[in-house]
Short mmCIF file of C-alpha atoms in Angstrom, two decimals:
data_model
loop_
_atom_site.label_atom_id
_atom_site.label_comp_id
_atom_site.label_asym_id
_atom_site.label_seq_id
_atom_site.Cartn_x
_atom_site.Cartn_y
_atom_site.Cartn_z
CA MET F 1 34.47 -6.89 19.29
CA THR F 2 31.52 -7.60 17.22
CA GLN F 3 28.12 -9.20 17.61
CA THR F 4 25.90 -11.10 15.13
CA ASP F 5 22.07 -11.16 15.10
CA ARG F 6 19.86 -14.09 15.27
CA ARG F 7 20.55 -14.39 11.25
CA GLY F 8 24.23 -14.34 11.62
CA VAL F 9 24.55 -10.63 10.24
CA ALA F 10 27.64 -8.77 11.79
CA ILE F 11 26.16 -6.10 14.09
CA SER F 12 29.29 -3.28 15.31
CA SER F 13 28.14 -3.16 18.37
CA ALA F 14 29.70 -4.89 21.21
CA ASP F 15 26.79 -4.41 23.78
CA PRO F 16 24.56 -7.15 24.22
CA ALA F 17 21.48 -5.14 25.81
CA SER F 18 21.50 -3.30 22.64
CA LEU F 19 21.31 -6.34 20.51
CA GLU F 20 18.37 -7.64 22.04
CA LYS F 21 16.88 -4.24 21.44
CA LEU F 22 17.86 -4.67 17.61
CA GLU F 23 16.07 -8.20 17.75
CA GLN F 24 12.94 -6.80 19.60
CA ALA F 25 12.98 -3.91 16.85
CA THR F 26 13.34 -5.58 13.63
CA GLU F 27 10.86 -8.64 14.94
CA LEU F 28 8.21 -5.61 15.53
CA THR F 29 9.10 -3.80 11.96
CA ALA F 30 8.41 -7.22 10.03
CA SER F 31 5.42 -7.84 11.68
CA TYR F 32 4.16 -4.87 12.15
CA PHE F 33 3.20 -4.78 15.64
CA VAL F 34 3.21 -2.50 18.46
CA ASP F 35 5.68 0.23 17.92
CA PRO F 36 9.43 -0.47 17.04
CA LEU F 37 10.44 3.15 17.12
CA ALA F 38 10.18 3.38 20.79
CA THR F 39 11.95 -0.50 21.26
CA ILE F 40 14.82 1.15 19.10
CA ASN F 41 14.60 4.62 20.70
CA GLU F 42 15.47 2.71 24.02
CA ALA F 43 18.59 1.12 22.77
CA LEU F 44 19.73 4.54 21.03
CA GLU F 45 18.93 6.36 24.06
CA ALA F 46 21.39 4.21 26.55
CA ASP F 47 24.52 4.18 23.65
CA PRO F 48 23.55 6.82 20.81
CA THR F 49 26.44 5.44 18.65
CA PHE F 50 24.43 1.95 18.36
CA ALA F 51 25.03 2.24 14.35
CA ALA F 52 22.51 -1.02 13.02
CA GLY F 53 20.01 0.78 15.91
CA HIS F 54 20.09 3.99 13.45
CA CYS F 55 19.74 2.11 10.24
CA LEU F 56 16.45 0.88 11.84
CA ARG F 57 15.78 4.09 13.11
CA ALA F 58 16.01 5.54 9.96
CA ALA F 59 14.45 2.80 7.59
CA LEU F 60 11.19 3.41 9.95
CA ALA F 61 11.39 7.28 8.83
CA LEU F 62 11.92 6.38 5.60
CA MET F 63 9.14 3.57 5.50
CA SER F 64 6.78 6.11 6.49
CA SER F 65 6.40 7.87 2.83
CA GLU F 66 6.28 11.44 4.61
CA ARG F 67 8.22 14.35 4.78
CA GLY F 68 7.56 15.16 8.70
CA ALA F 69 9.41 11.99 9.17
CA LEU F 70 12.69 13.41 7.52
CA PRO F 71 14.72 14.92 10.71
CA ILE F 72 14.35 11.29 12.45
CA LEU F 73 15.91 10.17 8.99
CA GLU F 74 18.40 13.20 8.64
CA GLN F 75 19.51 12.44 12.68
CA SER F 76 20.23 8.59 12.11
CA VAL F 77 22.12 8.79 8.72
CA THR F 78 24.53 11.50 10.25
CA ALA F 79 25.18 9.38 13.45
CA ILE F 80 26.32 6.50 11.34
CA GLU F 81 28.39 8.60 9.03
CA ALA F 82 29.73 10.23 12.03
CA LEU F 83 30.93 6.69 13.18
CA GLY F 84 33.33 6.34 10.44
CA GLY F 85 34.92 2.95 10.65
CA ARG F 86 33.49 2.13 13.84
CA ALA F 87 30.45 1.40 11.92
CA ASN F 88 30.76 -1.93 9.74
CA GLU F 89 30.91 -2.00 6.00
CA ARG F 90 26.96 -2.87 5.84
CA GLU F 91 25.86 -0.67 8.41
CA ARG F 92 27.48 2.32 6.01
CA MET F 93 25.93 0.96 3.35
CA HIS F 94 22.67 1.46 5.14
CA ALA F 95 23.34 5.15 5.58
CA ALA F 96 24.28 5.83 2.50
CA ALA F 97 20.79 4.31 0.75
CA ALA F 98 18.82 6.40 3.05
CA ARG F 99 21.04 9.09 2.47
CA ALA F 100 19.57 8.85 -1.05
CA TRP F 101 16.49 8.80 -0.02
CA LEU F 102 16.69 11.92 2.13
CA ASP F 103 18.08 13.39 -1.74
CA GLY F 104 14.90 12.95 -3.30
CA ASP F 105 16.65 10.42 -5.20
CA PHE F 106 14.09 7.43 -3.73
CA ALA F 107 15.19 5.10 -6.93
CA ARG F 108 18.67 5.56 -6.30
CA SER F 109 17.79 4.50 -2.72
CA MET F 110 16.26 1.67 -3.42
CA ARG F 111 19.30 0.14 -5.51
CA LEU F 112 21.40 1.02 -3.28
CA TYR F 113 19.19 -0.99 -0.62
CA GLY F 114 19.12 -3.65 -3.41
CA ASP F 115 23.39 -3.51 -3.49
CA ILE F 116 22.76 -4.82 0.41
CA VAL F 117 20.54 -7.05 -0.14
CA VAL F 118 22.92 -8.67 -2.51
CA GLU F 119 25.78 -8.41 -0.26
CA TYR F 120 23.77 -9.31 2.91
CA PRO F 121 20.60 -11.60 1.87
CA ARG F 122 19.82 -12.33 5.67
CA ASP F 123 19.58 -8.55 6.71
CA LEU F 124 16.27 -8.52 7.00
CA LEU F 125 16.03 -5.10 7.56
CA ALA F 126 17.34 -4.39 4.47
CA VAL F 127 15.28 -6.75 2.36
CA GLN F 128 12.00 -5.45 3.76
CA VAL F 129 13.32 -1.33 3.12
CA ALA F 130 14.10 -2.49 -0.37
CA HIS F 131 10.37 -4.53 -0.78
CA VAL F 132 8.28 -1.70 0.47
CA GLY F 133 10.40 1.02 -1.31
CA ASP F 134 9.78 -1.28 -4.35
CA PHE F 135 5.71 -0.83 -3.71
CA PHE F 136 6.24 2.92 -3.44
CA LEU F 137 7.56 2.94 -6.71
CA GLY F 138 5.16 0.71 -8.28
CA GLN F 139 8.12 -1.56 -9.34
CA SER F 140 6.33 -4.79 -9.35
CA THR F 141 8.75 -7.41 -10.81
CA LEU F 142 11.26 -6.04 -7.98
CA LEU F 143 8.71 -6.87 -5.28
CA ARG F 144 9.05 -10.20 -6.54
CA ASP F 145 12.81 -10.63 -7.81
CA ARG F 146 14.05 -9.15 -4.69
CA MET F 147 12.85 -11.89 -2.64
CA ALA F 148 14.02 -14.86 -5.35
CA GLN F 149 17.26 -13.56 -4.93
CA VAL F 150 17.58 -13.91 -1.25
CA LEU F 151 15.67 -16.85 -0.35
CA PRO F 152 17.96 -19.47 -1.23
CA HIS F 153 19.94 -18.10 1.31
CA TRP F 154 17.38 -18.51 3.86
CA SER F 155 15.45 -21.63 5.47
CA GLU F 156 12.98 -22.66 8.12
CA ASP F 157 15.49 -22.37 10.53
CA VAL F 158 16.60 -18.86 10.12
CA PRO F 159 14.50 -16.87 12.14
CA GLY F 160 12.46 -14.37 9.75
CA TYR F 161 12.20 -16.93 7.18
CA GLY F 162 8.30 -16.60 7.17
CA TYR F 163 8.57 -12.50 6.91
CA VAL F 164 10.51 -13.09 3.40
CA LEU F 165 8.06 -15.65 2.35
CA GLY F 166 4.95 -13.62 3.07
CA MET F 167 6.70 -10.71 0.99
CA TYR F 168 7.54 -12.94 -1.65
CA ALA F 169 3.94 -14.07 -2.07
CA PHE F 170 2.94 -10.12 -2.31
CA GLY F 171 5.53 -10.00 -5.13
CA LEU F 172 3.90 -12.90 -6.96
CA GLU F 173 0.89 -11.50 -7.13
CA GLU F 174 1.80 -8.11 -7.97
CA THR F 175 3.30 -10.25 -11.23
CA ALA F 176 0.01 -12.08 -11.57
CA ASN F 177 1.33 -15.57 -10.25
CA TYR F 178 -1.97 -15.91 -8.24
CA ALA F 179 -1.30 -19.55 -7.42
CA GLY F 180 2.39 -18.97 -6.61
CA ALA F 181 1.14 -16.27 -4.07
CA GLU F 182 -1.56 -17.67 -2.59
CA ALA F 183 0.82 -20.93 -1.50
CA LYS F 184 3.82 -18.61 -0.77
CA GLY F 185 1.56 -17.12 1.68
CA ARG F 186 -0.14 -19.61 2.97
CA ARG F 187 2.79 -21.31 3.71
CA ALA F 188 4.55 -18.62 5.16
CA LEU F 189 1.52 -18.29 7.65
CA GLU F 190 1.52 -21.65 8.51
CA LEU F 191 5.10 -20.67 9.80
CA ASN F 192 3.77 -17.65 11.60
CA PRO F 193 0.10 -17.06 11.76
CA ARG F 194 1.28 -13.64 13.16
CA ASP F 195 2.04 -11.87 9.94
CA PRO F 196 -0.19 -9.56 8.28
CA TRP F 197 2.02 -8.94 5.32
CA ALA F 198 1.28 -12.20 3.90
CA VAL F 199 -2.02 -11.79 5.04
CA HIS F 200 -2.17 -9.10 2.96
CA ALA F 201 -0.88 -11.15 0.14
CA VAL F 202 -3.36 -13.61 -0.15
CA ALA F 203 -6.15 -10.95 0.28
CA HIS F 204 -4.63 -8.97 -3.04
CA VAL F 205 -4.70 -12.67 -4.77
CA MET F 206 -8.40 -13.15 -4.03
CA GLU F 207 -9.13 -9.41 -5.02
CA MET F 208 -7.87 -9.88 -8.17
CA GLN F 209 -9.42 -13.02 -9.01
CA GLY F 210 -12.79 -11.88 -7.59
CA ARG F 211 -13.15 -14.26 -4.69
CA LEU F 212 -14.86 -12.10 -2.81
CA ARG F 213 -16.94 -14.69 -0.24
CA ASP F 214 -12.95 -16.10 -0.13
CA GLY F 215 -11.78 -13.25 0.77
CA ILE F 216 -14.38 -12.02 3.39
CA ASP F 217 -13.56 -15.87 4.77
CA TRP F 218 -9.77 -14.86 4.77
CA LEU F 219 -9.52 -12.18 6.36
CA THR F 220 -12.18 -11.92 8.74
CA THR F 221 -11.29 -15.90 10.01
CA ARG F 222 -7.88 -14.39 11.18
CA GLN F 223 -8.96 -11.29 12.24
CA ALA F 224 -7.13 -12.32 15.93
CA ASP F 225 -3.82 -12.64 14.21
CA TRP F 226 -3.83 -9.31 12.48
CA SER F 227 -5.68 -6.70 13.95
CA VAL F 228 -4.81 -5.57 17.27
CA ASP F 229 -2.01 -3.41 17.38
CA ASN F 230 -0.76 -4.07 14.01
CA GLY F 231 0.30 -0.88 11.85
CA LEU F 232 -1.28 -2.67 9.06
CA ALA F 233 -4.40 -3.78 10.21
CA TYR F 234 -6.51 -0.61 8.76
CA HIS F 235 -5.03 -1.50 5.54
CA ASN F 236 -6.16 -5.21 5.81
CA TRP F 237 -9.95 -3.36 7.12
CA TRP F 238 -9.55 -1.70 3.96
CA HIS F 239 -9.25 -4.76 1.83
CA LEU F 240 -12.13 -6.29 4.13
CA GLY F 241 -14.27 -3.61 2.61
CA LEU F 242 -13.36 -3.87 -1.11
CA PHE F 243 -14.74 -7.59 -1.03
CA HIS F 244 -18.09 -6.01 0.39
CA LEU F 245 -18.04 -2.94 -2.15
CA ASP F 246 -17.89 -5.23 -4.83
CA LEU F 247 -20.80 -7.64 -3.49
CA GLY F 248 -22.64 -4.72 -3.31
CA ASP F 249 -22.80 -4.23 0.40
CA ALA F 250 -21.73 -0.44 1.09
CA ALA F 251 -23.24 -0.12 4.40
CA ARG F 252 -20.81 -2.93 5.65
CA ALA F 253 -17.98 -1.22 3.59
CA VAL F 254 -18.97 2.40 5.50
CA GLU F 255 -19.51 0.69 8.53
CA LEU F 256 -15.77 -1.10 8.36
CA TYR F 257 -14.48 2.91 7.51
CA ASP F 258 -16.02 4.17 10.68
CA THR F 259 -15.07 1.17 12.99
CA CYS F 260 -11.78 0.05 11.51
CA ILE F 261 -10.67 2.46 8.73
CA ARG F 262 -10.93 5.70 10.27
CA PRO F 263 -12.03 4.93 13.56
CA GLY F 264 -10.06 8.03 14.73
CA GLN F 265 -8.18 11.41 13.48
CA SER F 266 -5.26 9.65 12.35
CA SER F 267 -2.65 12.13 10.37
CA VAL F 268 -0.60 9.04 9.49
CA ALA F 269 -0.30 9.23 5.73
CA LEU F 270 -0.34 5.41 4.93
CA GLU F 271 -3.63 5.11 6.99
CA MET F 272 -5.20 8.45 5.21
CA VAL F 273 -4.41 7.21 1.98
CA ASP F 274 -6.54 3.75 2.59
CA ALA F 275 -9.23 6.61 3.85
CA SER F 276 -9.78 8.42 0.58
CA ALA F 277 -9.49 5.45 -1.51
CA MET F 278 -12.38 3.92 0.47
CA LEU F 279 -14.71 7.15 0.46
CA TRP F 280 -13.50 7.99 -3.15
CA ARG F 281 -14.94 4.35 -4.12
CA LEU F 282 -18.27 4.59 -2.05
CA MET F 283 -18.14 8.40 -3.58
CA LEU F 284 -18.09 6.79 -7.24
CA ARG F 285 -20.89 4.39 -6.47
CA GLY F 286 -23.30 7.21 -5.31
CA VAL F 287 -23.25 5.96 -1.56
CA ASP F 288 -23.69 9.68 0.50
CA VAL F 289 -20.63 9.74 2.91
CA GLY F 290 -21.87 12.52 4.65
CA ALA F 291 -19.51 14.86 7.05
CA ARG F 292 -16.73 12.11 6.77
CA TRP F 293 -14.95 13.98 4.14
CA GLN F 294 -14.18 17.18 6.11
CA PRO F 295 -12.08 15.10 9.00
CA LEU F 296 -10.12 13.51 6.53
CA ALA F 297 -9.36 16.43 4.73
CA ASP F 298 -8.39 18.11 8.21
CA SER F 299 -6.06 15.68 8.73
CA TRP F 300 -4.51 15.41 5.39
CA ARG F 301 -4.09 19.62 5.15
CA PRO F 302 -0.43 19.72 7.13
CA LEU F 303 0.44 17.47 4.57
CA ALA F 304 -1.12 18.18 1.26
CA ALA F 305 1.16 20.79 0.21
CA GLU F 306 4.31 19.53 0.43
CA GLY F 307 5.00 17.55 -2.66
CA PHE F 308 7.06 15.38 -1.60
CA TYR F 309 5.16 11.85 -2.78
CA ALA F 310 2.69 12.26 -5.50
CA PHE F 311 0.84 8.80 -4.67
CA ASN F 312 0.08 10.49 -1.23
CA ASP F 313 -0.75 14.11 -2.88
CA ALA F 314 -3.22 12.44 -4.85
CA HIS F 315 -5.24 10.62 -2.19
CA ALA F 316 -5.33 14.00 -0.32
CA VAL F 317 -6.70 15.46 -3.38
CA MET F 318 -9.46 13.17 -3.05
CA ALA F 319 -10.08 14.28 0.50
CA LEU F 320 -10.23 17.76 -0.63
CA VAL F 321 -12.60 17.58 -3.75
CA GLY F 322 -14.89 15.32 -1.43
CA ALA F 323 -14.77 17.92 1.42
CA GLY F 324 -15.80 20.71 -1.52
CA ARG F 325 -12.27 22.45 -0.31
CA TRP F 326 -11.15 24.21 -3.69
CA ASP F 327 -8.85 26.58 -2.67
CA GLU F 328 -6.88 24.03 -0.85
CA VAL F 329 -7.13 21.68 -4.08
CA GLY F 330 -5.34 24.10 -5.54
CA ASP F 331 -2.55 24.30 -3.30
CA VAL F 332 -1.91 20.66 -3.49
CA LEU F 333 -1.88 21.12 -7.14
CA GLY F 334 0.15 23.77 -7.20
CA ALA F 335 2.73 21.92 -4.94
CA LEU F 336 2.30 18.98 -7.81
CA GLU F 337 2.98 21.16 -10.45
CA ARG F 338 5.82 22.49 -8.56
CA ALA F 339 7.54 18.80 -7.93
CA ALA F 340 6.67 18.03 -11.60
CA SER F 341 10.02 20.60 -12.24
CA GLU F 342 12.40 19.48 -10.39
CA PRO F 343 14.81 16.44 -10.62
CA GLY F 344 14.40 13.43 -8.50
CA THR F 345 12.27 10.62 -8.43
CA ASN F 346 9.07 12.28 -7.06
CA GLY F 347 9.37 14.89 -10.11
CA MET F 348 9.30 12.14 -12.30
CA MET F 349 6.19 10.55 -10.30
CA SER F 350 4.33 14.12 -10.15
CA ARG F 351 4.99 14.84 -14.06
CA GLU F 352 4.33 11.83 -15.26
CA VAL F 353 1.27 10.23 -13.16
CA GLY F 354 0.93 12.42 -10.09
CA LEU F 355 -0.15 15.33 -11.43
CA PRO F 356 -2.58 14.29 -14.00
CA VAL F 357 -4.43 12.07 -11.42
CA ALA F 358 -4.64 14.97 -9.43
CA ARG F 359 -6.09 16.74 -12.12
CA ALA F 360 -8.47 14.32 -13.06
CA PHE F 361 -9.64 13.81 -9.73
CA ALA F 362 -10.28 17.49 -9.07
CA ALA F 363 -12.27 17.75 -12.37
CA PHE F 364 -14.37 14.88 -11.62
CA GLY F 365 -15.53 16.73 -8.53
CA ARG F 366 -16.59 19.65 -10.60
CA GLY F 367 -18.09 17.39 -12.83
CA ARG F 368 -15.71 17.99 -15.77
CA TYR F 369 -15.74 14.87 -16.85
CA GLU F 370 -14.27 15.38 -20.57
CA ALA F 371 -11.09 16.87 -18.60
CA ALA F 372 -10.82 13.87 -16.49
CA ILE F 373 -11.09 11.72 -19.12
CA ASP F 374 -8.51 13.16 -20.97
CA ASP F 375 -6.13 13.00 -18.22
CA LEU F 376 -6.70 9.72 -17.07
CA LEU F 377 -6.38 8.30 -20.70
CA LEU F 378 -3.40 9.95 -20.86
CA VAL F 379 -2.07 7.73 -17.65
CA ARG F 380 -3.49 4.33 -17.28
CA GLY F 381 -1.03 2.65 -19.33
CA HIS F 382 2.01 3.88 -16.73
CA ALA F 383 0.33 4.66 -13.46
CA ASN F 384 2.17 2.06 -11.90
CA ARG F 385 4.49 4.65 -12.09
CA PHE F 386 3.83 6.74 -9.13
CA GLY F 387 3.80 3.61 -6.78
CA GLY F 388 0.77 1.52 -4.91
CA SER F 389 -0.53 -1.70 -5.57
CA HIS F 390 -2.57 -2.99 -8.74
CA ALA F 391 -5.63 -2.96 -6.15
CA GLN F 392 -4.80 0.72 -5.03
CA ARG F 393 -4.03 1.87 -8.80
CA ASP F 394 -7.78 0.34 -9.61
CA ILE F 395 -9.18 4.12 -8.55
CA VAL F 396 -7.37 5.05 -11.94
CA HIS F 397 -9.63 2.99 -13.57
CA LEU F 398 -12.63 3.43 -11.56
CA THR F 399 -13.01 7.20 -12.09
CA LEU F 400 -12.27 7.08 -15.69
CA ILE F 401 -14.96 4.47 -15.99
CA GLU F 402 -17.46 6.72 -14.21
CA SER F 403 -16.36 9.54 -15.99
CA ALA F 404 -17.24 7.71 -19.18
CA LEU F 405 -20.15 7.09 -18.15
CA ARG F 406 -21.24 10.80 -16.82
CA ALA F 407 -20.00 11.83 -20.05
CA GLY F 408 -22.09 10.06 -21.80
CA ARG F 409 -19.76 8.02 -23.78
CA ALA F 410 -21.47 5.39 -23.62
CA SER F 411 -18.98 3.49 -26.33
CA LEU F 412 -16.09 4.43 -23.97
CA ALA F 413 -17.49 2.89 -20.72
CA ARG F 414 -18.55 -0.02 -22.39
CA ALA F 415 -14.76 -0.92 -23.82
CA LEU F 416 -13.47 0.01 -20.34
CA ALA F 417 -16.14 -2.43 -18.64
CA GLU F 418 -15.58 -5.02 -21.03
CA GLU F 419 -12.02 -4.72 -20.09
CA ARG F 420 -12.78 -5.35 -16.26
CA ILE F 421 -14.50 -7.98 -16.91
CA ALA F 422 -12.31 -9.90 -19.41
CA VAL F 423 -9.87 -9.92 -15.94
CA LYS F 424 -12.48 -10.46 -13.26
CA PRO F 425 -15.59 -11.53 -14.61
CA THR F 426 -16.52 -13.18 -11.10
CA SER F 427 -16.94 -9.25 -10.00
CA PRO F 428 -20.60 -8.27 -9.70
CA PHE F 429 -19.87 -4.78 -9.69
CA ASN F 430 -17.64 -5.53 -13.31
CA TRP F 431 -21.21 -6.85 -14.81
CA ARG F 432 -23.01 -3.86 -13.15
CA LEU F 433 -20.78 -1.38 -14.63
CA ALA F 434 -21.33 -2.84 -18.04
CA ALA F 435 -25.30 -2.72 -17.87
CA ARG F 436 -24.98 0.78 -17.02
CA SER F 437 -22.99 1.57 -20.44
CA LEU F 438 -25.32 -0.58 -22.37
CA ALA F 439 -28.24 1.38 -21.36
CA ALA F 440 -26.53 4.67 -21.49
CA ALA F 441 -25.87 3.02 -25.35
CA GLY F 442 -30.10 2.09 -25.41
CA ARG F 443 -29.18 -1.54 -25.20
CA GLY F 444 -31.79 -2.37 -22.83
CA ASP F 445 -32.11 -6.35 -23.26
CA ALA F 446 -28.47 -6.61 -23.52
CA SER F 447 -28.33 -3.85 -20.36
CA ARG F 448 -30.86 -6.85 -18.71
CA GLN F 449 -28.27 -9.35 -19.49
CA ALA F 450 -25.47 -7.76 -18.06
CA LEU F 451 -27.28 -7.38 -14.78
CA GLU F 452 -28.39 -11.50 -14.32
CA HIS F 453 -24.71 -11.79 -15.26
CA ALA F 454 -23.92 -9.44 -12.14
CA ALA F 455 -26.85 -11.01 -9.89
CA THR F 456 -25.02 -15.05 -10.81
CA ALA F 457 -21.67 -13.76 -10.26
CA ALA F 458 -22.86 -13.13 -6.77
CA ALA F 459 -24.82 -15.88 -6.25
CA ALA F 460 -21.75 -18.15 -7.57
CA GLN F 461 -19.91 -16.74 -4.75
CA ARG F 462 -19.33 -19.30 -2.20
CA PRO F 463 -21.46 -18.32 1.21
CA ALA F 464 -19.38 -16.93 3.73
CA ARG F 465 -19.33 -17.73 7.31
CA LEU F 466 -20.84 -15.76 9.54
CA GLU F 467 -19.06 -12.89 9.62
CA THR F 468 -16.78 -11.82 12.83
CA ARG F 469 -17.85 -8.15 13.39
CA SER F 470 -14.66 -5.77 13.92
CA VAL F 471 -12.75 -5.47 17.32
CA ALA F 472 -13.59 -1.76 17.27
CA ALA F 473 -17.53 -1.99 16.52
#
């Protein structure tokens, strides 16, 4: 006897208690709240043969993007495989997709999860894993298109519909359909205000459009819905910090770093990525972040030389460079070089993007700006191949333009600033970059005009409501 979940997807277990735990853990996974792993582990302790529970546990390990989670992934995949025909076809498909990730073939893993999505479009777990995996691989169009595949099979009376709509919103944003993304994200939140991924999708829209005050209001007025006991909170705080940085309020960005983005010594890779990216942006702007680099570098050190996922490795290099730990920077570069020589998805990511970007960060930290420029010009057109969002990968462009400014390459710096202004003319920071490039070229009048544009862009932002201070502050 089998059961079906709340979306009509068959589960091989006949135990109602196991199914109830699965439903709880699936909801927590989709919403990023509390601890879905603890919840599903309770079901697996009661029934180690609960195949659907192992599917969820494997997915959580995979979505961590860490090598340290591979033993959990291996255990659950092996458990499903050992069940043979007692696990249903969909559950066995989950095992095969997760096994590909274990083998280092991240791209094939996502293709296999995509097959599940096609055959079982209401499998919310498979939909989420494919979405997160597409994000890890920088597959922007698939972030949009997988959701377009499944949405006709969902409706507002199907539990979890809002989460699918929120994922679709992010896919639309990453493919520059900003109006569609904002509409879908807002609709998702009308259905379920406690959907931090949908909040995040709309925040991305506002970031890409340079709607800085809107972004601050958007995140802070909804703070109670996404900021407490949520695994995505650090990332939404990071987005809030970006809005303040663009407006020129570095002090608020630093405060957010201390109280919300990096309030403790977390060793979760996804959290450390945002911490590195925020400190690096502050450093590029000439902000002294004091001793903050050292504890972050301490947390990165156990993961830094693994060569498991190039996107993470590049962010580890930022922290180690910031901390001046050059021997450890060399260790990570060595790991990336070894990874680049190997087959598999991460080998490609390391060769084509991760290693050149990490080398550029190291060169920048040494003051070798021409070397940084060479590596970053090499990869800027295909940086999506090592994952992340447009907002995250902007660190490549920001480091490139700052390198050009510091190397005295005024023409290159101006060209890069003009690129940024063409895409986001409402950004005060972009105009300030243009002003610096014009000043470097000896064009004082034009530089002053660019600074006037920066002031106008800042003043044109809709006045923000009184910002709610962070829960942790």
